[in-house]
């Protein structure tokens, strides 16, 4: 086995890891979309949907830590890594704004942080797509 074929094997393994990362990021983004839909249903239709909203984040929130660790274990740009870092931070802020009681109503920030969270998640998907499909992102 030559050094070139060994290098090619490492590159192929990294590409595979990046593709799997992309799939998990897309799943994470779909969960965020479902969470937005359930809060809308809870507010505008039936308050029972709030339980689904809460359980969704408890179910997929751990994926943010997995994406964070994974983003630093395989080659990604600093932008992808920053987006991966932002997800658990924004989720933490979401929990704090709902569960901490302050004289100022911090819960008013919850939807704004949620928007930033959704934007970061969507941006992560788009950035990773550009990494795994560089020829398509130039078009």
PDB file of C-alpha atoms in Angstrom:
ATOM      1  CA  UNK A   1       0.000   0.000   0.000  1.00  0.00           C
ATOM      2  CA  UNK A   2       1.447   3.348  -1.017  1.00  0.00           C
ATOM      3  CA  UNK A   3       1.198   6.631   0.835  1.00  0.00           C
ATOM      4  CA  UNK A   4      -1.117   7.934  -1.891  1.00  0.00           C
ATOM      5  CA  UNK A   5      -3.657   5.120  -1.492  1.00  0.00           C
ATOM      6  CA  UNK A   6      -3.523   5.521   2.289  1.00  0.00           C
ATOM      7  CA  UNK A   7      -4.226   9.252   1.881  1.00  0.00           C
ATOM      8  CA  UNK A   8      -7.117   8.490  -0.488  1.00  0.00           C
ATOM      9  CA  UNK A   9      -8.574   6.106   2.093  1.00  0.00           C
ATOM     10  CA  UNK A  10      -8.426   8.782   4.795  1.00  0.00           C
ATOM     11  CA  UNK A  11     -10.035  11.323   2.458  1.00  0.00           C
ATOM     12  CA  UNK A  12     -12.825   8.884   1.571  1.00  0.00           C
ATOM     13  CA  UNK A  13     -13.431   8.203   5.256  1.00  0.00           C
ATOM     14  CA  UNK A  14     -13.583  11.932   5.998  1.00  0.00           C
ATOM     15  CA  UNK A  15     -16.007  12.521   3.128  1.00  0.00           C
ATOM     16  CA  UNK A  16     -18.203   9.724   4.439  1.00  0.00           C
ATOM     17  CA  UNK A  17     -18.145  11.286   7.912  1.00  0.00           C
ATOM     18  CA  UNK A  18     -19.041  14.671   6.445  1.00  0.00           C
ATOM     19  CA  UNK A  19     -21.973  13.112   4.570  1.00  0.00           C
ATOM     20  CA  UNK A  20     -23.231  11.421   7.735  1.00  0.00           C
ATOM     21  CA  UNK A  21     -22.829  14.713   9.597  1.00  0.00           C
ATOM     22  CA  UNK A  22     -24.950  16.353   6.904  1.00  0.00           C
ATOM     23  CA  UNK A  23     -27.695  13.746   7.336  1.00  0.00           C
ATOM     24  CA  UNK A  24     -27.754  14.313  11.109  1.00  0.00           C
ATOM     25  CA  UNK A  25     -27.781  18.107  10.596  1.00  0.00           C
ATOM     26  CA  UNK A  26     -30.764  17.771   8.229  1.00  0.00           C
ATOM     27  CA  UNK A  27     -32.574  15.554  10.761  1.00  0.00           C
ATOM     28  CA  UNK A  28     -31.830  18.123  13.464  1.00  0.00           C
ATOM     29  CA  UNK A  29     -33.203  20.881  11.227  1.00  0.00           C
ATOM     30  CA  UNK A  30     -36.390  18.905  10.526  1.00  0.00           C
ATOM     31  CA  UNK A  31     -36.858  18.494  14.277  1.00  0.00           C
ATOM     32  CA  UNK A  32     -36.496  22.266  14.697  1.00  0.00           C
ATOM     33  CA  UNK A  33     -39.123  22.789  11.986  1.00  0.00           C
ATOM     34  CA  UNK A  34     -41.442  20.326  13.733  1.00  0.00           C
ATOM     35  CA  UNK A  35     -40.916  22.198  16.977  1.00  0.00           C
ATOM     36  CA  UNK A  36     -41.879  25.491  15.327  1.00  0.00           C
ATOM     37  CA  UNK A  37     -44.981  23.878  13.856  1.00  0.00           C
ATOM     38  CA  UNK A  38     -46.028  22.391  17.201  1.00  0.00           C
ATOM     39  CA  UNK A  39     -45.689  25.717  19.008  1.00  0.00           C
ATOM     40  CA  UNK A  40     -47.812  27.313  16.290  1.00  0.00           C
ATOM     41  CA  UNK A  41     -50.415  24.592  16.681  1.00  0.00           C
ATOM     42  CA  UNK A  42     -50.332  25.043  20.463  1.00  0.00           C
ATOM     43  CA  UNK A  43     -50.837  28.784  20.215  1.00  0.00           C
ATOM     44  CA  UNK A  44     -53.347  28.958  17.370  1.00  0.00           C
ATOM     45  CA  UNK A  45     -55.237  25.668  17.591  1.00  0.00           C
ATOM     46  CA  UNK A  46     -54.978  23.386  20.609  1.00  0.00           C
ATOM     47  CA  UNK A  47     -52.817  23.957  23.693  1.00  0.00           C
ATOM     48  CA  UNK A  48     -52.192  20.204  23.962  1.00  0.00           C
ATOM     49  CA  UNK A  49     -49.603  20.630  21.214  1.00  0.00           C
ATOM     50  CA  UNK A  50     -47.399  22.396  23.773  1.00  0.00           C
ATOM     51  CA  UNK A  51     -46.520  18.988  25.228  1.00  0.00           C
ATOM     52  CA  UNK A  52     -45.245  17.872  21.815  1.00  0.00           C
ATOM     53  CA  UNK A  53     -43.243  21.104  21.557  1.00  0.00           C
ATOM     54  CA  UNK A  54     -41.558  20.440  24.916  1.00  0.00           C
ATOM     55  CA  UNK A  55     -40.934  16.731  24.278  1.00  0.00           C
ATOM     56  CA  UNK A  56     -39.474  17.402  20.857  1.00  0.00           C
ATOM     57  CA  UNK A  57     -36.684  19.560  22.224  1.00  0.00           C
ATOM     58  CA  UNK A  58     -36.012  17.080  25.000  1.00  0.00           C
ATOM     59  CA  UNK A  59     -35.801  14.345  22.384  1.00  0.00           C
ATOM     60  CA  UNK A  60     -33.523  15.952  19.846  1.00  0.00           C
ATOM     61  CA  UNK A  61     -31.635  18.491  21.957  1.00  0.00           C
ATOM     62  CA  UNK A  62     -28.819  16.030  22.621  1.00  0.00           C
ATOM     63  CA  UNK A  63     -28.084  15.924  18.899  1.00  0.00           C
ATOM     64  CA  UNK A  64     -26.711  19.450  19.229  1.00  0.00           C
ATOM     65  CA  UNK A  65     -23.901  18.146  21.462  1.00  0.00           C
ATOM     66  CA  UNK A  66     -23.241  15.279  19.055  1.00  0.00           C
ATOM     67  CA  UNK A  67     -23.031  17.730  16.130  1.00  0.00           C
ATOM     68  CA  UNK A  68     -20.707  19.968  18.147  1.00  0.00           C
ATOM     69  CA  UNK A  69     -18.263  17.174  18.997  1.00  0.00           C
ATOM     70  CA  UNK A  70     -18.487  15.743  15.498  1.00  0.00           C
ATOM     71  CA  UNK A  71     -17.793  19.127  13.855  1.00  0.00           C
ATOM     72  CA  UNK A  72     -14.445  19.244  15.654  1.00  0.00           C
ATOM     73  CA  UNK A  73     -13.526  15.615  15.014  1.00  0.00           C
ATOM     74  CA  UNK A  74     -13.623  15.811  11.213  1.00  0.00           C
ATOM     75  CA  UNK A  75     -12.349  18.554   8.891  1.00  0.00           C
ATOM     76  CA  UNK A  76     -14.799  21.430   8.627  1.00  0.00           C
ATOM     77  CA  UNK A  77     -14.422  25.147   8.122  1.00  0.00           C
ATOM     78  CA  UNK A  78     -14.426  27.505  11.099  1.00  0.00           C
ATOM     79  CA  UNK A  79     -17.882  28.712   9.987  1.00  0.00           C
ATOM     80  CA  UNK A  80     -19.356  25.202  10.232  1.00  0.00           C
ATOM     81  CA  UNK A  81     -17.725  24.756  13.627  1.00  0.00           C
ATOM     82  CA  UNK A  82     -19.076  28.076  14.916  1.00  0.00           C
ATOM     83  CA  UNK A  83     -22.559  27.135  13.774  1.00  0.00           C
ATOM     84  CA  UNK A  84     -22.224  23.776  15.545  1.00  0.00           C
ATOM     85  CA  UNK A  85     -21.108  25.592  18.717  1.00  0.00           C
ATOM     86  CA  UNK A  86     -24.066  27.963  18.520  1.00  0.00           C
ATOM     87  CA  UNK A  87     -26.691  25.198  18.596  1.00  0.00           C
ATOM     88  CA  UNK A  88     -26.225  23.972  22.198  1.00  0.00           C
ATOM     89  CA  UNK A  89     -25.633  27.555  23.381  1.00  0.00           C
ATOM     90  CA  UNK A  90     -28.889  28.739  21.827  1.00  0.00           C
ATOM     91  CA  UNK A  91     -30.737  25.696  23.179  1.00  0.00           C
ATOM     92  CA  UNK A  92     -29.369  26.483  26.641  1.00  0.00           C
ATOM     93  CA  UNK A  93     -30.582  30.056  26.330  1.00  0.00           C
ATOM     94  CA  UNK A  94     -33.983  28.742  25.278  1.00  0.00           C
ATOM     95  CA  UNK A  95     -34.198  26.668  28.456  1.00  0.00           C
ATOM     96  CA  UNK A  96     -33.026  29.574  30.616  1.00  0.00           C
ATOM     97  CA  UNK A  97     -35.518  32.064  29.202  1.00  0.00           C
ATOM     98  CA  UNK A  98     -38.407  29.719  29.920  1.00  0.00           C
ATOM     99  CA  UNK A  99     -37.354  28.263  33.276  1.00  0.00           C
ATOM    100  CA  UNK A 100     -35.648  31.130  35.135  1.00  0.00           C
ATOM    101  CA  UNK A 101     -37.791  33.706  36.892  1.00  0.00           C
ATOM    102  CA  UNK A 102     -36.387  37.223  36.874  1.00  0.00           C
ATOM    103  CA  UNK A 103     -38.038  40.555  37.615  1.00  0.00           C
ATOM    104  CA  UNK A 104     -37.765  41.190  33.877  1.00  0.00           C
ATOM    105  CA  UNK A 105     -39.740  38.744  31.749  1.00  0.00           C
ATOM    106  CA  UNK A 106     -36.897  36.943  29.936  1.00  0.00           C
ATOM    107  CA  UNK A 107     -39.437  34.659  28.283  1.00  0.00           C
ATOM    108  CA  UNK A 108     -40.039  37.454  25.785  1.00  0.00           C
ATOM    109  CA  UNK A 109     -36.621  36.560  24.327  1.00  0.00           C
ATOM    110  CA  UNK A 110     -37.611  32.923  23.798  1.00  0.00           C
ATOM    111  CA  UNK A 111     -39.088  33.378  20.288  1.00  0.00           C
ATOM    112  CA  UNK A 112     -36.177  35.593  19.215  1.00  0.00           C
ATOM    113  CA  UNK A 113     -33.630  33.043  20.388  1.00  0.00           C
ATOM    114  CA  UNK A 114     -35.738  30.371  18.679  1.00  0.00           C
ATOM    115  CA  UNK A 115     -35.453  32.299  15.421  1.00  0.00           C
ATOM    116  CA  UNK A 116     -31.667  32.521  15.837  1.00  0.00           C
ATOM    117  CA  UNK A 117     -31.596  28.790  16.640  1.00  0.00           C
ATOM    118  CA  UNK A 118     -33.564  27.910  13.511  1.00  0.00           C
ATOM    119  CA  UNK A 119     -31.368  30.213  11.408  1.00  0.00           C
ATOM    120  CA  UNK A 120     -28.183  28.617  12.780  1.00  0.00           C
ATOM    121  CA  UNK A 121     -29.522  25.118  12.189  1.00  0.00           C
ATOM    122  CA  UNK A 122     -30.555  25.928   8.622  1.00  0.00           C
ATOM    123  CA  UNK A 123     -27.256  27.705   7.933  1.00  0.00           C
ATOM    124  CA  UNK A 124     -25.379  24.660   9.216  1.00  0.00           C
ATOM    125  CA  UNK A 125     -27.227  22.434   6.752  1.00  0.00           C
ATOM    126  CA  UNK A 126     -26.442  24.787   3.863  1.00  0.00           C
ATOM    127  CA  UNK A 127     -22.768  25.192   4.807  1.00  0.00           C
ATOM    128  CA  UNK A 128     -22.197  21.451   5.128  1.00  0.00           C
ATOM    129  CA  UNK A 129     -23.979  20.914   1.809  1.00  0.00           C
ATOM    130  CA  UNK A 130     -21.399  23.225   0.205  1.00  0.00           C
ATOM    131  CA  UNK A 131     -18.591  21.216   1.792  1.00  0.00           C
ATOM    132  CA  UNK A 132     -19.801  17.837   0.550  1.00  0.00           C
ATOM    133  CA  UNK A 133     -20.883  19.138  -2.878  1.00  0.00           C
ATOM    134  CA  UNK A 134     -18.395  21.868  -3.812  1.00  0.00           C
ATOM    135  CA  UNK A 135     -19.130  21.651  -7.546  1.00  0.00           C
ATOM    136  CA  UNK A 136     -22.870  22.174  -6.988  1.00  0.00           C
ATOM    137  CA  UNK A 137     -22.393  25.175  -4.693  1.00  0.00           C
ATOM    138  CA  UNK A 138     -20.465  27.071  -7.385  1.00  0.00           C
ATOM    139  CA  UNK A 139     -23.401  26.989  -9.801  1.00  0.00           C
TER     140      UNK A 139
END
